[in-house]
PDB file of C-alpha atoms and ligand atoms in Angstrom:
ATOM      1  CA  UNK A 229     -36.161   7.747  -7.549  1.00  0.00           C
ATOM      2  CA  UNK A 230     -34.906   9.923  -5.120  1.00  0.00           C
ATOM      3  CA  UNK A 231     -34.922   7.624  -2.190  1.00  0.00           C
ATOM      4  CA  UNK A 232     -33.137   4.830  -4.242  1.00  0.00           C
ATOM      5  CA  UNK A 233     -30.494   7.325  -4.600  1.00  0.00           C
ATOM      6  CA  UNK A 234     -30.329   8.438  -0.948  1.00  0.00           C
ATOM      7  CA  UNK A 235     -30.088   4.564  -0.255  1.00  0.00           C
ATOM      8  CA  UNK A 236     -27.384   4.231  -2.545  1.00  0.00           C
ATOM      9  CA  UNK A 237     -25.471   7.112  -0.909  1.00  0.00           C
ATOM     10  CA  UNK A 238     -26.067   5.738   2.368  1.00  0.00           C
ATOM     11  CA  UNK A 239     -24.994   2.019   1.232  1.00  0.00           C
ATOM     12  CA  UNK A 240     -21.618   3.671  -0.253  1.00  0.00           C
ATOM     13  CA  UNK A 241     -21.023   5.918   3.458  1.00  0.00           C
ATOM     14  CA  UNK A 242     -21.078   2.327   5.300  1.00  0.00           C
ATOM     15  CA  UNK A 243     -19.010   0.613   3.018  1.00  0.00           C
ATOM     16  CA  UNK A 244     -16.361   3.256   3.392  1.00  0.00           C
ATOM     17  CA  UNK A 245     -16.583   3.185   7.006  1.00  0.00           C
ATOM     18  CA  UNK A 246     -16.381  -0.768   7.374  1.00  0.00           C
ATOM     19  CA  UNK A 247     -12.813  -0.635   6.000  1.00  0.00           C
ATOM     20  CA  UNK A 248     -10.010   1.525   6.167  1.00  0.00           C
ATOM     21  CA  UNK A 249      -9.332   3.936   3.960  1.00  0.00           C
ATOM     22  CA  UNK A 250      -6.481   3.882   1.462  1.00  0.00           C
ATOM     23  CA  UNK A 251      -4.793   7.286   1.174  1.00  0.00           C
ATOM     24  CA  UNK A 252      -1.869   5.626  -1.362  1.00  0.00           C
ATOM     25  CA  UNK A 253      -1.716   2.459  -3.580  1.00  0.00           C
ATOM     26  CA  UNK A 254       2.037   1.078  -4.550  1.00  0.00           C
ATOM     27  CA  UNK A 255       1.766  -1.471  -7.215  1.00  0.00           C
ATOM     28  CA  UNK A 256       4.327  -3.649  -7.460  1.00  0.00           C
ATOM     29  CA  UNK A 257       5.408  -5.404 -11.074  1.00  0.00           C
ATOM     30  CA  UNK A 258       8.377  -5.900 -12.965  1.00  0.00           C
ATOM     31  CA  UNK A 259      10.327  -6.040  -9.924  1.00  0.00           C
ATOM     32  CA  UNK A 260      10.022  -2.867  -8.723  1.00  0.00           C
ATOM     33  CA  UNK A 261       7.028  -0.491  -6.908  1.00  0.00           C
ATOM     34  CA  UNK A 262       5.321   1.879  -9.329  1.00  0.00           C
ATOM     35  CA  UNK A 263       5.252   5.109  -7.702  1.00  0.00           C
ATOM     36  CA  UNK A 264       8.795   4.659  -5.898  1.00  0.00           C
ATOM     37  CA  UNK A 265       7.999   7.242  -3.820  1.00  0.00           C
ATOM     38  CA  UNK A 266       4.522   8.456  -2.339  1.00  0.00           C
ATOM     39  CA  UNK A 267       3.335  11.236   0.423  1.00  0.00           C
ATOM     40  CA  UNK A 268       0.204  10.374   2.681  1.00  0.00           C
ATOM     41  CA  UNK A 269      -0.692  12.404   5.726  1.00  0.00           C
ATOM     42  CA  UNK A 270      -0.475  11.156   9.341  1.00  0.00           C
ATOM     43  CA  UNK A 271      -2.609   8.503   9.892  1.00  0.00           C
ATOM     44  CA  UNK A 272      -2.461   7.506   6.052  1.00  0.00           C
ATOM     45  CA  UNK A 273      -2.755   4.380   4.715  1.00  0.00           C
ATOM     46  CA  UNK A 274      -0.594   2.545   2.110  1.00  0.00           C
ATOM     47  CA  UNK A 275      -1.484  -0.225   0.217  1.00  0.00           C
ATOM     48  CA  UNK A 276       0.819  -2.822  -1.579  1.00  0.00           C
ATOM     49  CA  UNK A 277      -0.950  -4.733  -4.825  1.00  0.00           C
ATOM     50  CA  UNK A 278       1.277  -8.133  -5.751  1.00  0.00           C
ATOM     51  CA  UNK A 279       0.871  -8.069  -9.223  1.00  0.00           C
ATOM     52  CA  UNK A 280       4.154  -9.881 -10.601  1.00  0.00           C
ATOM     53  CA  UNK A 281       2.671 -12.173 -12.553  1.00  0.00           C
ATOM     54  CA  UNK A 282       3.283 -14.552  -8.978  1.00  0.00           C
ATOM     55  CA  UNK A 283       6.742 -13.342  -8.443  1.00  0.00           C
ATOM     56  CA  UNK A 284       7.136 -13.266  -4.890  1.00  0.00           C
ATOM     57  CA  UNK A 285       8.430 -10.283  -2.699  1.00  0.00           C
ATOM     58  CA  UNK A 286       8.492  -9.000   0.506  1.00  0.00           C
ATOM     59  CA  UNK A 287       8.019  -5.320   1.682  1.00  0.00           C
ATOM     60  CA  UNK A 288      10.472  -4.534   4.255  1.00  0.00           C
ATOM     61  CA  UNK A 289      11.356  -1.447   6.586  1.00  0.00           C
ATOM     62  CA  UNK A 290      13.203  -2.184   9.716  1.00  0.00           C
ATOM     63  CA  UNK A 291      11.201  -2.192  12.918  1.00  0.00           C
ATOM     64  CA  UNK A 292       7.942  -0.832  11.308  1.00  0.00           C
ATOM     65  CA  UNK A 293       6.282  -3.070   9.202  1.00  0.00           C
ATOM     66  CA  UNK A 294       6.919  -6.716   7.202  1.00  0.00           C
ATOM     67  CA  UNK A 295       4.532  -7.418   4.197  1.00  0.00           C
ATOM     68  CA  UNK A 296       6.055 -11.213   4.633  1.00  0.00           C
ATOM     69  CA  UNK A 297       6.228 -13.089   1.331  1.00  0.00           C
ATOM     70  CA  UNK A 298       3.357 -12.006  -0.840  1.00  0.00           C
ATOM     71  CA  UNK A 299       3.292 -13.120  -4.443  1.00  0.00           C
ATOM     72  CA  UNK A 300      -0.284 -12.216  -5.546  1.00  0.00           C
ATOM     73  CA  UNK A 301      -2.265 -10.527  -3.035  1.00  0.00           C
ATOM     74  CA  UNK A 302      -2.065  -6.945  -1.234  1.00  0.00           C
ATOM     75  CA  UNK A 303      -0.689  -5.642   2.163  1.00  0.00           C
ATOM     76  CA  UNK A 304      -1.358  -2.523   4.166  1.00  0.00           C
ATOM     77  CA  UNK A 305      -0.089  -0.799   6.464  1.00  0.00           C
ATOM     78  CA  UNK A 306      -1.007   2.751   8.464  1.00  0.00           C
ATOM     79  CA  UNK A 307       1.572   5.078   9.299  1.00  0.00           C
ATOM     80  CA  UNK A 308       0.607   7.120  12.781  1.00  0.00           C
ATOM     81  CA  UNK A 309       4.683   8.479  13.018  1.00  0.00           C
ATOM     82  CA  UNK A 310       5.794  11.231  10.558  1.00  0.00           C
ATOM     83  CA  UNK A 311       8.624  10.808   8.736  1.00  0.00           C
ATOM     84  CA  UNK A 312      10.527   9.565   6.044  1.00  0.00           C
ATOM     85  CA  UNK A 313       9.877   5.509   5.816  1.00  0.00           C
ATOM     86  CA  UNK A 314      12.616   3.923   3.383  1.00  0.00           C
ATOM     87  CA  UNK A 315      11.519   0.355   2.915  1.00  0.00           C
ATOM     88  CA  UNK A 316      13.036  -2.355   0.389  1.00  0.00           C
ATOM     89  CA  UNK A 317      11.918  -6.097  -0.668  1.00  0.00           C
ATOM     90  CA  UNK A 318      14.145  -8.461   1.414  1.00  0.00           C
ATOM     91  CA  UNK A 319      14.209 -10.801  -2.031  1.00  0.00           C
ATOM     92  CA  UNK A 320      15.458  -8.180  -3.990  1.00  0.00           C
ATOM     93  CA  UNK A 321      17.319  -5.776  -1.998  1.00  0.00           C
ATOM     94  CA  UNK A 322      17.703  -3.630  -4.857  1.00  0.00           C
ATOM     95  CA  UNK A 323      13.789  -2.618  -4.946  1.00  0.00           C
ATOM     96  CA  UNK A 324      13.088   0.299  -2.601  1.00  0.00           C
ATOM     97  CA  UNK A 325      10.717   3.196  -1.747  1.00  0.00           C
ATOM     98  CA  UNK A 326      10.130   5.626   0.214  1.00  0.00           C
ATOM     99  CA  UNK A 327       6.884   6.982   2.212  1.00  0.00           C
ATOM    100  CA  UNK A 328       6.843  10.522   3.077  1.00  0.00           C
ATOM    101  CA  UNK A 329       4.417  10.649   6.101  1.00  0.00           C
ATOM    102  CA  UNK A 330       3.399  14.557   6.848  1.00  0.00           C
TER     103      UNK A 330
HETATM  104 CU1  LIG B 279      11.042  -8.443  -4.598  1.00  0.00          CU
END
């Protein structure tokens, strides 16, 4: 009992260590990203979920990162500058967000 537990534990460590961690998730329906505006520390990770029922955008900031057109999958990216990052969907300039990198 105990040792299926351990093995569990241990099974759980290497999945987590396989794949990078996500420190903030930005979902993105009815044309717009739900939170607007999230924090992560240095090094964080942000990940994008598609869900708009196959409405496609694109997560845009200038010269640091470019989802490209994404209509029902995710994106990440990892932020290793602090900062402010405003970014916007180049479909609908009118979506935007923010990162706050610390
Ligand atoms: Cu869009």
């Amino acid at each position: 009992m105990r040792t299926a537990l351990l093995a569990s534990v241990l099974l759980l460590a290497t999945g987590c260590a396989s794949e990078p961690d996500v420190d903030a998730t930005v979902h993105i329906s009815n044309v717009r990203f739900d939170p607007q505006e999230v924090s992560i520390p240095l090094g964080g990770t942000v990940e994008w979920q598609f869900d708009d029922e196959g409405l496609l955008h694109e997560v845009h900031a200038d010269g640091v990162f470019d989802s490209g057109v994404n209509g029902d999958s995710t994106f990440r990216f990892t932020f290793d500058t602090p900062g402010d990052v405003e970014y916007h969907c180049s479909i609908h300039p009118y979506m935007s967000g923010t990162i706050h990198v610390s």
